[in-house]
Amino acid sequence: MSIDIPWARAELAQVLELTELYRPPDPPGMMILSSSLSNRGKQSDIVASAHVVEQILERVLPRWRTEVPTDRAENVNRWCQHREAAQRADAALQRDAEVRSRLGDDAPQLSAATMHPWVWSGACSLWQSGHFREAVTAAAKKVNAETQNKVGRRDAGETALFQSVFSKDDPRPGQPRLRLRADDGSDTFRSVHRGAAAFAEGCFAGIRNPNSHEDGLPELPENEALEQLAAFSVLARWVDAATLAT
């Protein structure tokens, strides 16, 4: 996992300590029958700690809000869901490498959060709510918009835009180019830009358009959506690193 594991585990341990449950003693001369329990820490400290811990949980257990039961949070203590999610996340962080090794799956892992910022910033909110197909579409729109910003064009978008900006032709008024390497007249220069234009067309024609225009498609599996995000991340890095030629 691309995360500072010792730091994350320390933050999880802190929220678990603050939210430790206990039953306060009954007032003198009274007996209170209730399933509710109190926390050891002050509410202000718990809220501050939860602000950080929730972001850790979003990375380690993206669907914790729906997968971790909420009944005890409703009946026992408001922080019960956070406690169980923190315990699960701590186990995942502590034993992730061991589990993948024991199960025979020690391959490198790809994190959406390490992709190009245009892609993840466009996809993040939809991704975290489980709308993977819409998240890919949002990322595609973000890459298109940032490319338009870089070249100062609003008259073209998506496939037409990328065919123009990666064209091997010299720039013209109103039609700047993006250069991935210097134009030295070589076959490499021509193939790099021809490939970039073709790759961009594949991203928009083969990924973005079906996701956006075909009704009734089932939700994308998360791993497939991640692969599609990675394609747009490659394109975004090329655009971001390219030299603008006017």
mmCIF file with all atom_site columns, C-alpha atoms in Angstrom, residues 20-231:
data_model
loop_
_atom_site.group_PDB
_atom_site.id
_atom_site.type_symbol
_atom_site.label_atom_id
_atom_site.label_alt_id
_atom_site.label_comp_id
_atom_site.label_asym_id
_atom_site.label_entity_id
_atom_site.label_seq_id
_atom_site.pdbx_PDB_ins_code
_atom_site.Cartn_x
_atom_site.Cartn_y
_atom_site.Cartn_z
_atom_site.occupancy
_atom_site.B_iso_or_equiv
_atom_site.pdbx_formal_charge
_atom_site.auth_seq_id
_atom_site.auth_comp_id
_atom_site.auth_asym_id
_atom_site.auth_atom_id
_atom_site.pdbx_PDB_model_num
ATOM 1   C CA . GLU A 1 20  ? -12.764 2.934   24.341  1.00 0.00 ? 20  GLU A CA 1
ATOM 2   C CA . LEU A 1 21  ? -16.173 2.087   25.763  1.00 0.00 ? 21  LEU A CA 1
ATOM 3   C CA . TYR A 1 22  ? -17.189 1.889   29.399  1.00 0.00 ? 22  TYR A CA 1
ATOM 4   C CA . ARG A 1 23  ? -20.358 2.140   31.440  1.00 0.00 ? 23  ARG A CA 1
ATOM 5   C CA . PRO A 1 24  ? -20.394 5.184   33.724  1.00 0.00 ? 24  PRO A CA 1
ATOM 6   C CA . PRO A 1 25  ? -21.472 4.500   37.310  1.00 0.00 ? 25  PRO A CA 1
ATOM 7   C CA . ASP A 1 26  ? -25.091 5.222   38.083  1.00 0.00 ? 26  ASP A CA 1
ATOM 8   C CA . PRO A 1 27  ? -25.798 8.388   40.075  1.00 0.00 ? 27  PRO A CA 1
ATOM 9   C CA . PRO A 1 28  ? -26.137 7.774   43.825  1.00 0.00 ? 28  PRO A CA 1
ATOM 10  C CA . GLY A 1 29  ? -29.470 6.245   44.666  1.00 0.00 ? 29  GLY A CA 1
ATOM 11  C CA . MET A 1 30  ? -30.426 5.640   41.012  1.00 0.00 ? 30  MET A CA 1
ATOM 12  C CA . MET A 1 31  ? -30.270 2.684   38.605  1.00 0.00 ? 31  MET A CA 1
ATOM 13  C CA . ILE A 1 32  ? -30.234 3.518   34.896  1.00 0.00 ? 32  ILE A CA 1
ATOM 14  C CA . LEU A 1 33  ? -31.080 0.700   32.495  1.00 0.00 ? 33  LEU A CA 1
ATOM 15  C CA . SER A 1 34  ? -29.587 1.550   29.113  1.00 0.00 ? 34  SER A CA 1
ATOM 16  C CA . SER A 1 35  ? -27.541 -0.110  26.395  1.00 0.00 ? 35  SER A CA 1
ATOM 17  C CA . SER A 1 36  ? -25.577 3.087   25.823  1.00 0.00 ? 36  SER A CA 1
ATOM 18  C CA . LEU A 1 37  ? -21.908 3.266   26.743  1.00 0.00 ? 37  LEU A CA 1
ATOM 19  C CA . SER A 1 38  ? -19.556 6.220   27.080  1.00 0.00 ? 38  SER A CA 1
ATOM 20  C CA . ASN A 1 39  ? -16.101 6.884   25.627  1.00 0.00 ? 39  ASN A CA 1
ATOM 21  C CA . ARG A 1 40  ? -12.917 7.317   27.642  1.00 0.00 ? 40  ARG A CA 1
ATOM 22  C CA . GLY A 1 41  ? -11.801 10.353  25.655  1.00 0.00 ? 41  GLY A CA 1
ATOM 23  C CA . LYS A 1 42  ? -13.324 13.807  25.368  1.00 0.00 ? 42  LYS A CA 1
ATOM 24  C CA . GLN A 1 43  ? -15.711 14.280  22.455  1.00 0.00 ? 43  GLN A CA 1
ATOM 25  C CA . SER A 1 44  ? -13.663 17.189  21.109  1.00 0.00 ? 44  SER A CA 1
ATOM 26  C CA . ASP A 1 45  ? -10.545 14.991  20.993  1.00 0.00 ? 45  ASP A CA 1
ATOM 27  C CA . ILE A 1 46  ? -12.460 12.145  19.351  1.00 0.00 ? 46  ILE A CA 1
ATOM 28  C CA . VAL A 1 47  ? -13.904 14.418  16.667  1.00 0.00 ? 47  VAL A CA 1
ATOM 29  C CA . ALA A 1 48  ? -10.450 15.816  15.870  1.00 0.00 ? 48  ALA A CA 1
ATOM 30  C CA . SER A 1 49  ? -8.939  12.331  15.672  1.00 0.00 ? 49  SER A CA 1
ATOM 31  C CA . ALA A 1 50  ? -11.842 11.014  13.577  1.00 0.00 ? 50  ALA A CA 1
ATOM 32  C CA . HIS A 1 51  ? -11.244 13.728  10.987  1.00 0.00 ? 51  HIS A CA 1
ATOM 33  C CA . VAL A 1 52  ? -7.857  12.162  10.180  1.00 0.00 ? 52  VAL A CA 1
ATOM 34  C CA . VAL A 1 53  ? -8.871  8.556   10.721  1.00 0.00 ? 53  VAL A CA 1
ATOM 35  C CA . GLU A 1 54  ? -11.793 8.797   8.296   1.00 0.00 ? 54  GLU A CA 1
ATOM 36  C CA . GLN A 1 55  ? -9.346  9.738   5.538   1.00 0.00 ? 55  GLN A CA 1
ATOM 37  C CA . ILE A 1 56  ? -7.181  6.723   6.409   1.00 0.00 ? 56  ILE A CA 1
ATOM 38  C CA . LEU A 1 57  ? -10.248 4.492   6.301   1.00 0.00 ? 57  LEU A CA 1
ATOM 39  C CA . GLU A 1 58  ? -11.193 5.847   2.860   1.00 0.00 ? 58  GLU A CA 1
ATOM 40  C CA . ARG A 1 59  ? -7.795  4.673   1.599   1.00 0.00 ? 59  ARG A CA 1
ATOM 41  C CA . VAL A 1 60  ? -7.619  1.311   3.351   1.00 0.00 ? 60  VAL A CA 1
ATOM 42  C CA . LEU A 1 61  ? -11.326 0.335   3.428   1.00 0.00 ? 61  LEU A CA 1
ATOM 43  C CA . PRO A 1 62  ? -13.004 2.527   0.792   1.00 0.00 ? 62  PRO A CA 1
ATOM 44  C CA . ARG A 1 63  ? -16.487 1.098   1.472   1.00 0.00 ? 63  ARG A CA 1
ATOM 45  C CA . TRP A 1 64  ? -16.280 1.066   5.272   1.00 0.00 ? 64  TRP A CA 1
ATOM 46  C CA . ARG A 1 65  ? -19.337 3.285   5.714   1.00 0.00 ? 65  ARG A CA 1
ATOM 47  C CA . THR A 1 66  ? -21.570 0.689   4.043   1.00 0.00 ? 66  THR A CA 1
ATOM 48  C CA . GLU A 1 67  ? -19.756 -2.551  4.871   1.00 0.00 ? 67  GLU A CA 1
ATOM 49  C CA . VAL A 1 68  ? -19.157 -2.019  8.602   1.00 0.00 ? 68  VAL A CA 1
ATOM 50  C CA . PRO A 1 69  ? -22.424 -2.479  10.567  1.00 0.00 ? 69  PRO A CA 1
ATOM 51  C CA . THR A 1 70  ? -24.030 0.638   12.012  1.00 0.00 ? 70  THR A CA 1
ATOM 52  C CA . ASP A 1 71  ? -26.492 -0.930  14.487  1.00 0.00 ? 71  ASP A CA 1
ATOM 53  C CA . ARG A 1 72  ? -24.174 -0.574  17.493  1.00 0.00 ? 72  ARG A CA 1
ATOM 54  C CA . ALA A 1 73  ? -23.431 3.027   16.519  1.00 0.00 ? 73  ALA A CA 1
ATOM 55  C CA . GLU A 1 74  ? -27.162 3.691   16.709  1.00 0.00 ? 74  GLU A CA 1
ATOM 56  C CA . ASN A 1 75  ? -27.879 1.767   19.917  1.00 0.00 ? 75  ASN A CA 1
ATOM 57  C CA . VAL A 1 76  ? -24.658 1.639   21.949  1.00 0.00 ? 76  VAL A CA 1
ATOM 58  C CA . ASN A 1 77  ? -22.334 4.511   21.041  1.00 0.00 ? 77  ASN A CA 1
ATOM 59  C CA . ARG A 1 78  ? -22.025 6.812   18.024  1.00 0.00 ? 78  ARG A CA 1
ATOM 60  C CA . TRP A 1 79  ? -18.380 5.824   17.486  1.00 0.00 ? 79  TRP A CA 1
ATOM 61  C CA . CYS A 1 80  ? -18.896 2.049   17.340  1.00 0.00 ? 80  CYS A CA 1
ATOM 62  C CA . GLN A 1 81  ? -18.757 1.950   13.545  1.00 0.00 ? 81  GLN A CA 1
ATOM 63  C CA . HIS A 1 82  ? -15.528 3.959   13.581  1.00 0.00 ? 82  HIS A CA 1
ATOM 64  C CA . ARG A 1 83  ? -14.062 1.601   16.187  1.00 0.00 ? 83  ARG A CA 1
ATOM 65  C CA . GLU A 1 84  ? -14.776 -1.553  14.187  1.00 0.00 ? 84  GLU A CA 1
ATOM 66  C CA . ALA A 1 85  ? -13.583 0.069   10.941  1.00 0.00 ? 85  ALA A CA 1
ATOM 67  C CA . ALA A 1 86  ? -10.372 1.217   12.664  1.00 0.00 ? 86  ALA A CA 1
ATOM 68  C CA . GLN A 1 87  ? -9.774  -2.307  13.996  1.00 0.00 ? 87  GLN A CA 1
ATOM 69  C CA . ARG A 1 88  ? -10.277 -3.783  10.529  1.00 0.00 ? 88  ARG A CA 1
ATOM 70  C CA . ALA A 1 89  ? -8.045  -1.184  8.894   1.00 0.00 ? 89  ALA A CA 1
ATOM 71  C CA . ASP A 1 90  ? -5.298  -1.747  11.451  1.00 0.00 ? 90  ASP A CA 1
ATOM 72  C CA . ALA A 1 91  ? -5.358  -5.477  10.738  1.00 0.00 ? 91  ALA A CA 1
ATOM 73  C CA . ALA A 1 92  ? -5.238  -4.788  7.009   1.00 0.00 ? 92  ALA A CA 1
ATOM 74  C CA . LEU A 1 93  ? -2.268  -2.451  7.367   1.00 0.00 ? 93  LEU A CA 1
ATOM 75  C CA . GLN A 1 94  ? -0.424  -4.760  9.748   1.00 0.00 ? 94  GLN A CA 1
ATOM 76  C CA . ARG A 1 95  ? -0.876  -7.928  7.745   1.00 0.00 ? 95  ARG A CA 1
ATOM 77  C CA . ASP A 1 96  ? -1.323  -6.786  4.152   1.00 0.00 ? 96  ASP A CA 1
ATOM 78  C CA . ALA A 1 97  ? 2.085   -7.957  2.934   1.00 0.00 ? 97  ALA A CA 1
ATOM 79  C CA . GLU A 1 98  ? 1.803   -11.230 4.872   1.00 0.00 ? 98  GLU A CA 1
ATOM 80  C CA . VAL A 1 99  ? -1.671  -12.034 3.518   1.00 0.00 ? 99  VAL A CA 1
ATOM 81  C CA . ARG A 1 100 ? -0.714  -11.326 -0.096  1.00 0.00 ? 100 ARG A CA 1
ATOM 82  C CA . SER A 1 101 ? 2.441   -13.427 0.302   1.00 0.00 ? 101 SER A CA 1
ATOM 83  C CA . ARG A 1 102 ? 0.597   -16.350 1.938   1.00 0.00 ? 102 ARG A CA 1
ATOM 84  C CA . LEU A 1 103 ? -2.147  -16.294 -0.693  1.00 0.00 ? 103 LEU A CA 1
ATOM 85  C CA . GLY A 1 104 ? 0.366   -16.269 -3.506  1.00 0.00 ? 104 GLY A CA 1
ATOM 86  C CA . ASP A 1 105 ? -0.495  -12.773 -4.713  1.00 0.00 ? 105 ASP A CA 1
ATOM 87  C CA . ASP A 1 106 ? 2.533   -10.615 -4.045  1.00 0.00 ? 106 ASP A CA 1
ATOM 88  C CA . ALA A 1 107 ? 2.238   -8.600  -7.258  1.00 0.00 ? 107 ALA A CA 1
ATOM 89  C CA . PRO A 1 108 ? 2.658   -4.814  -7.171  1.00 0.00 ? 108 PRO A CA 1
ATOM 90  C CA . GLN A 1 109 ? -0.525  -2.911  -6.378  1.00 0.00 ? 109 GLN A CA 1
ATOM 91  C CA . LEU A 1 110 ? -1.809  0.154   -8.214  1.00 0.00 ? 110 LEU A CA 1
ATOM 92  C CA . SER A 1 111 ? -3.367  2.974   -6.205  1.00 0.00 ? 111 SER A CA 1
ATOM 93  C CA . ALA A 1 112 ? -5.677  5.481   -7.873  1.00 0.00 ? 112 ALA A CA 1
ATOM 94  C CA . ALA A 1 113 ? -4.360  8.106   -5.474  1.00 0.00 ? 113 ALA A CA 1
ATOM 95  C CA . THR A 1 114 ? -0.897  7.850   -7.083  1.00 0.00 ? 114 THR A CA 1
ATOM 96  C CA . MET A 1 115 ? -2.214  8.522   -10.588 1.00 0.00 ? 115 MET A CA 1
ATOM 97  C CA . HIS A 1 116 ? -1.927  11.914  -12.234 1.00 0.00 ? 116 HIS A CA 1
ATOM 98  C CA . PRO A 1 117 ? -3.740  14.544  -10.129 1.00 0.00 ? 117 PRO A CA 1
ATOM 99  C CA . TRP A 1 118 ? -6.075  15.479  -12.989 1.00 0.00 ? 118 TRP A CA 1
ATOM 100 C CA . VAL A 1 119 ? -7.388  11.925  -13.088 1.00 0.00 ? 119 VAL A CA 1
ATOM 101 C CA . TRP A 1 120 ? -7.803  11.274  -9.383  1.00 0.00 ? 120 TRP A CA 1
ATOM 102 C CA . SER A 1 121 ? -9.204  14.723  -8.578  1.00 0.00 ? 121 SER A CA 1
ATOM 103 C CA . GLY A 1 122 ? -11.831 14.207  -11.267 1.00 0.00 ? 122 GLY A CA 1
ATOM 104 C CA . ALA A 1 123 ? -12.738 10.701  -10.161 1.00 0.00 ? 123 ALA A CA 1
ATOM 105 C CA . CYS A 1 124 ? -12.280 10.807  -6.386  1.00 0.00 ? 124 CYS A CA 1
ATOM 106 C CA . SER A 1 125 ? -15.733 11.664  -5.028  1.00 0.00 ? 125 SER A CA 1
ATOM 107 C CA . LEU A 1 126 ? -17.613 9.350   -7.400  1.00 0.00 ? 126 LEU A CA 1
ATOM 108 C CA . TRP A 1 127 ? -15.080 6.568   -6.860  1.00 0.00 ? 127 TRP A CA 1
ATOM 109 C CA . GLN A 1 128 ? -15.420 6.656   -3.091  1.00 0.00 ? 128 GLN A CA 1
ATOM 110 C CA . SER A 1 129 ? -19.191 6.287   -3.369  1.00 0.00 ? 129 SER A CA 1
ATOM 111 C CA . GLY A 1 130 ? -18.825 3.228   -5.605  1.00 0.00 ? 130 GLY A CA 1
ATOM 112 C CA . HIS A 1 131 ? -19.805 4.892   -8.908  1.00 0.00 ? 131 HIS A CA 1
ATOM 113 C CA . PHE A 1 132 ? -16.822 3.549   -10.801 1.00 0.00 ? 132 PHE A CA 1
ATOM 114 C CA . ARG A 1 133 ? -18.096 3.988   -14.362 1.00 0.00 ? 133 ARG A CA 1
ATOM 115 C CA . GLU A 1 134 ? -19.102 7.597   -13.673 1.00 0.00 ? 134 GLU A CA 1
ATOM 116 C CA . ALA A 1 135 ? -15.760 8.187   -11.968 1.00 0.00 ? 135 ALA A CA 1
ATOM 117 C CA . VAL A 1 136 ? -13.895 7.161   -15.125 1.00 0.00 ? 136 VAL A CA 1
ATOM 118 C CA . THR A 1 137 ? -16.101 9.474   -17.196 1.00 0.00 ? 137 THR A CA 1
ATOM 119 C CA . ALA A 1 138 ? -15.410 12.358  -14.799 1.00 0.00 ? 138 ALA A CA 1
ATOM 120 C CA . ALA A 1 139 ? -11.670 11.702  -15.036 1.00 0.00 ? 139 ALA A CA 1
ATOM 121 C CA . ALA A 1 140 ? -11.869 11.728  -18.838 1.00 0.00 ? 140 ALA A CA 1
ATOM 122 C CA . LYS A 1 141 ? -13.689 15.087  -18.774 1.00 0.00 ? 141 LYS A CA 1
ATOM 123 C CA . LYS A 1 142 ? -11.047 16.497  -16.448 1.00 0.00 ? 142 LYS A CA 1
ATOM 124 C CA . VAL A 1 143 ? -8.177  15.416  -18.717 1.00 0.00 ? 143 VAL A CA 1
ATOM 125 C CA . ASN A 1 144 ? -9.967  16.907  -21.718 1.00 0.00 ? 144 ASN A CA 1
ATOM 126 C CA . ALA A 1 145 ? -10.609 20.203  -19.891 1.00 0.00 ? 145 ALA A CA 1
ATOM 127 C CA . GLU A 1 146 ? -7.036  20.517  -18.635 1.00 0.00 ? 146 GLU A CA 1
ATOM 128 C CA . THR A 1 147 ? -5.730  19.860  -22.150 1.00 0.00 ? 147 THR A CA 1
ATOM 129 C CA . GLN A 1 148 ? -8.021  22.593  -23.504 1.00 0.00 ? 148 GLN A CA 1
ATOM 130 C CA . ASN A 1 149 ? -6.664  24.909  -20.806 1.00 0.00 ? 149 ASN A CA 1
ATOM 131 C CA . LYS A 1 150 ? -3.068  24.142  -21.712 1.00 0.00 ? 150 LYS A CA 1
ATOM 132 C CA . VAL A 1 151 ? -3.503  24.817  -25.416 1.00 0.00 ? 151 VAL A CA 1
ATOM 133 C CA . GLY A 1 152 ? -6.059  27.618  -24.999 1.00 0.00 ? 152 GLY A CA 1
ATOM 134 C CA . ARG A 1 153 ? -8.769  26.036  -27.119 1.00 0.00 ? 153 ARG A CA 1
ATOM 135 C CA . ARG A 1 154 ? -12.521 25.637  -26.627 1.00 0.00 ? 154 ARG A CA 1
ATOM 136 C CA . ASP A 1 155 ? -13.459 24.936  -30.227 1.00 0.00 ? 155 ASP A CA 1
ATOM 137 C CA . ALA A 1 156 ? -12.389 21.269  -30.123 1.00 0.00 ? 156 ALA A CA 1
ATOM 138 C CA . GLY A 1 157 ? -12.494 18.506  -27.583 1.00 0.00 ? 157 GLY A CA 1
ATOM 139 C CA . GLU A 1 158 ? -11.702 14.859  -26.977 1.00 0.00 ? 158 GLU A CA 1
ATOM 140 C CA . THR A 1 159 ? -10.604 12.945  -30.105 1.00 0.00 ? 159 THR A CA 1
ATOM 141 C CA . ALA A 1 160 ? -10.533 15.971  -32.420 1.00 0.00 ? 160 ALA A CA 1
ATOM 142 C CA . LEU A 1 161 ? -8.589  18.003  -29.851 1.00 0.00 ? 161 LEU A CA 1
ATOM 143 C CA . PHE A 1 162 ? -5.929  15.364  -29.297 1.00 0.00 ? 162 PHE A CA 1
ATOM 144 C CA . GLN A 1 163 ? -5.521  14.626  -32.992 1.00 0.00 ? 163 GLN A CA 1
ATOM 145 C CA . SER A 1 164 ? -4.808  18.321  -33.456 1.00 0.00 ? 164 SER A CA 1
ATOM 146 C CA . VAL A 1 165 ? -2.474  18.907  -30.520 1.00 0.00 ? 165 VAL A CA 1
ATOM 147 C CA . PHE A 1 166 ? -0.423  15.768  -31.220 1.00 0.00 ? 166 PHE A CA 1
ATOM 148 C CA . SER A 1 167 ? -0.313  16.401  -34.972 1.00 0.00 ? 167 SER A CA 1
ATOM 149 C CA . LYS A 1 168 ? 3.163   16.196  -36.502 1.00 0.00 ? 168 LYS A CA 1
ATOM 150 C CA . ASP A 1 169 ? 2.380   19.295  -38.589 1.00 0.00 ? 169 ASP A CA 1
ATOM 151 C CA . ASP A 1 170 ? 3.758   22.650  -37.597 1.00 0.00 ? 170 ASP A CA 1
ATOM 152 C CA . PRO A 1 171 ? 1.544   24.753  -35.326 1.00 0.00 ? 171 PRO A CA 1
ATOM 153 C CA . ARG A 1 172 ? -0.844  27.231  -36.947 1.00 0.00 ? 172 ARG A CA 1
ATOM 154 C CA . PRO A 1 173 ? -2.753  30.249  -35.637 1.00 0.00 ? 173 PRO A CA 1
ATOM 155 C CA . GLY A 1 174 ? -5.353  28.899  -33.230 1.00 0.00 ? 174 GLY A CA 1
ATOM 156 C CA . GLN A 1 175 ? -3.909  25.375  -33.527 1.00 0.00 ? 175 GLN A CA 1
ATOM 157 C CA . PRO A 1 176 ? -0.961  24.966  -31.142 1.00 0.00 ? 176 PRO A CA 1
ATOM 158 C CA . ARG A 1 177 ? 0.765   21.603  -30.789 1.00 0.00 ? 177 ARG A CA 1
ATOM 159 C CA . LEU A 1 178 ? 2.008   19.574  -27.848 1.00 0.00 ? 178 LEU A CA 1
ATOM 160 C CA . ARG A 1 179 ? 5.496   18.216  -28.323 1.00 0.00 ? 179 ARG A CA 1
ATOM 161 C CA . LEU A 1 180 ? 6.531   15.121  -26.384 1.00 0.00 ? 180 LEU A CA 1
ATOM 162 C CA . ARG A 1 181 ? 10.055  15.466  -27.748 1.00 0.00 ? 181 ARG A CA 1
ATOM 163 C CA . ALA A 1 182 ? 11.935  17.849  -29.982 1.00 0.00 ? 182 ALA A CA 1
ATOM 164 C CA . ASP A 1 183 ? 11.122  17.724  -33.696 1.00 0.00 ? 183 ASP A CA 1
ATOM 165 C CA . ASP A 1 184 ? 14.376  16.401  -35.111 1.00 0.00 ? 184 ASP A CA 1
ATOM 166 C CA . GLY A 1 185 ? 12.749  14.998  -38.225 1.00 0.00 ? 185 GLY A CA 1
ATOM 167 C CA . SER A 1 186 ? 13.281  11.440  -37.006 1.00 0.00 ? 186 SER A CA 1
ATOM 168 C CA . ASP A 1 187 ? 11.004  8.442   -37.284 1.00 0.00 ? 187 ASP A CA 1
ATOM 169 C CA . THR A 1 188 ? 10.918  8.375   -33.480 1.00 0.00 ? 188 THR A CA 1
ATOM 170 C CA . PHE A 1 189 ? 9.431   11.875  -33.335 1.00 0.00 ? 189 PHE A CA 1
ATOM 171 C CA . ARG A 1 190 ? 6.754   10.913  -35.841 1.00 0.00 ? 190 ARG A CA 1
ATOM 172 C CA . SER A 1 191 ? 5.911   7.595   -34.198 1.00 0.00 ? 191 SER A CA 1
ATOM 173 C CA . VAL A 1 192 ? 5.704   9.074   -30.682 1.00 0.00 ? 192 VAL A CA 1
ATOM 174 C CA . HIS A 1 193 ? 3.189   11.716  -31.717 1.00 0.00 ? 193 HIS A CA 1
ATOM 175 C CA . ARG A 1 194 ? 1.246   9.385   -33.989 1.00 0.00 ? 194 ARG A CA 1
ATOM 176 C CA . GLY A 1 195 ? 1.030   6.932   -31.093 1.00 0.00 ? 195 GLY A CA 1
ATOM 177 C CA . ALA A 1 196 ? -0.071  9.609   -28.629 1.00 0.00 ? 196 ALA A CA 1
ATOM 178 C CA . ALA A 1 197 ? -2.887  10.734  -30.922 1.00 0.00 ? 197 ALA A CA 1
ATOM 179 C CA . ALA A 1 198 ? -4.003  7.130   -31.464 1.00 0.00 ? 198 ALA A CA 1
ATOM 180 C CA . PHE A 1 199 ? -3.829  6.377   -27.743 1.00 0.00 ? 199 PHE A CA 1
ATOM 181 C CA . ALA A 1 200 ? -5.939  9.438   -26.934 1.00 0.00 ? 200 ALA A CA 1
ATOM 182 C CA . GLU A 1 201 ? -8.507  8.398   -29.538 1.00 0.00 ? 201 GLU A CA 1
ATOM 183 C CA . GLY A 1 202 ? -8.651  4.938   -27.966 1.00 0.00 ? 202 GLY A CA 1
ATOM 184 C CA . CYS A 1 203 ? -9.194  6.430   -24.504 1.00 0.00 ? 203 CYS A CA 1
ATOM 185 C CA . PHE A 1 204 ? -12.112 8.600   -25.594 1.00 0.00 ? 204 PHE A CA 1
ATOM 186 C CA . ALA A 1 205 ? -13.655 6.398   -28.296 1.00 0.00 ? 205 ALA A CA 1
ATOM 187 C CA . GLY A 1 206 ? -13.132 3.098   -26.522 1.00 0.00 ? 206 GLY A CA 1
ATOM 188 C CA . ILE A 1 207 ? -13.573 4.068   -22.864 1.00 0.00 ? 207 ILE A CA 1
ATOM 189 C CA . ARG A 1 208 ? -15.151 7.469   -22.326 1.00 0.00 ? 208 ARG A CA 1
ATOM 190 C CA . ASN A 1 209 ? -17.859 7.271   -25.018 1.00 0.00 ? 209 ASN A CA 1
ATOM 191 C CA . PRO A 1 210 ? -19.317 3.846   -24.130 1.00 0.00 ? 210 PRO A CA 1
ATOM 192 C CA . ASN A 1 211 ? -19.287 4.730   -20.425 1.00 0.00 ? 211 ASN A CA 1
ATOM 193 C CA . SER A 1 212 ? -21.180 7.957   -21.098 1.00 0.00 ? 212 SER A CA 1
ATOM 194 C CA . HIS A 1 213 ? -23.508 7.161   -23.980 1.00 0.00 ? 213 HIS A CA 1
ATOM 195 C CA . GLU A 1 214 ? -24.726 3.581   -23.507 1.00 0.00 ? 214 GLU A CA 1
ATOM 196 C CA . ASP A 1 215 ? -27.706 3.221   -21.187 1.00 0.00 ? 215 ASP A CA 1
ATOM 197 C CA . GLY A 1 216 ? -28.217 0.264   -18.891 1.00 0.00 ? 216 GLY A CA 1
ATOM 198 C CA . LEU A 1 217 ? -24.594 -0.762  -18.599 1.00 0.00 ? 217 LEU A CA 1
ATOM 199 C CA . PRO A 1 218 ? -23.792 -2.665  -15.392 1.00 0.00 ? 218 PRO A CA 1
ATOM 200 C CA . GLU A 1 219 ? -21.449 -1.038  -12.912 1.00 0.00 ? 219 GLU A CA 1
ATOM 201 C CA . LEU A 1 220 ? -17.796 -1.558  -13.758 1.00 0.00 ? 220 LEU A CA 1
ATOM 202 C CA . PRO A 1 221 ? -15.880 -3.912  -11.485 1.00 0.00 ? 221 PRO A CA 1
ATOM 203 C CA . GLU A 1 222 ? -13.462 -1.855  -9.440  1.00 0.00 ? 222 GLU A CA 1
ATOM 204 C CA . ASN A 1 223 ? -10.355 -3.467  -10.941 1.00 0.00 ? 223 ASN A CA 1
ATOM 205 C CA . GLU A 1 224 ? -11.527 -2.762  -14.499 1.00 0.00 ? 224 GLU A CA 1
ATOM 206 C CA . ALA A 1 225 ? -12.355 0.832   -13.631 1.00 0.00 ? 225 ALA A CA 1
ATOM 207 C CA . LEU A 1 226 ? -8.892  1.194   -12.127 1.00 0.00 ? 226 LEU A CA 1
ATOM 208 C CA . GLU A 1 227 ? -7.337  -0.007  -15.372 1.00 0.00 ? 227 GLU A CA 1
ATOM 209 C CA . GLN A 1 228 ? -9.373  2.566   -17.301 1.00 0.00 ? 228 GLN A CA 1
ATOM 210 C CA . LEU A 1 229 ? -8.323  5.331   -14.921 1.00 0.00 ? 229 LEU A CA 1
ATOM 211 C CA . ALA A 1 230 ? -4.706  4.286   -15.464 1.00 0.00 ? 230 ALA A CA 1
ATOM 212 C CA . ALA A 1 231 ? -5.111  4.761   -19.216 1.00 0.00 ? 231 ALA A CA 1
#
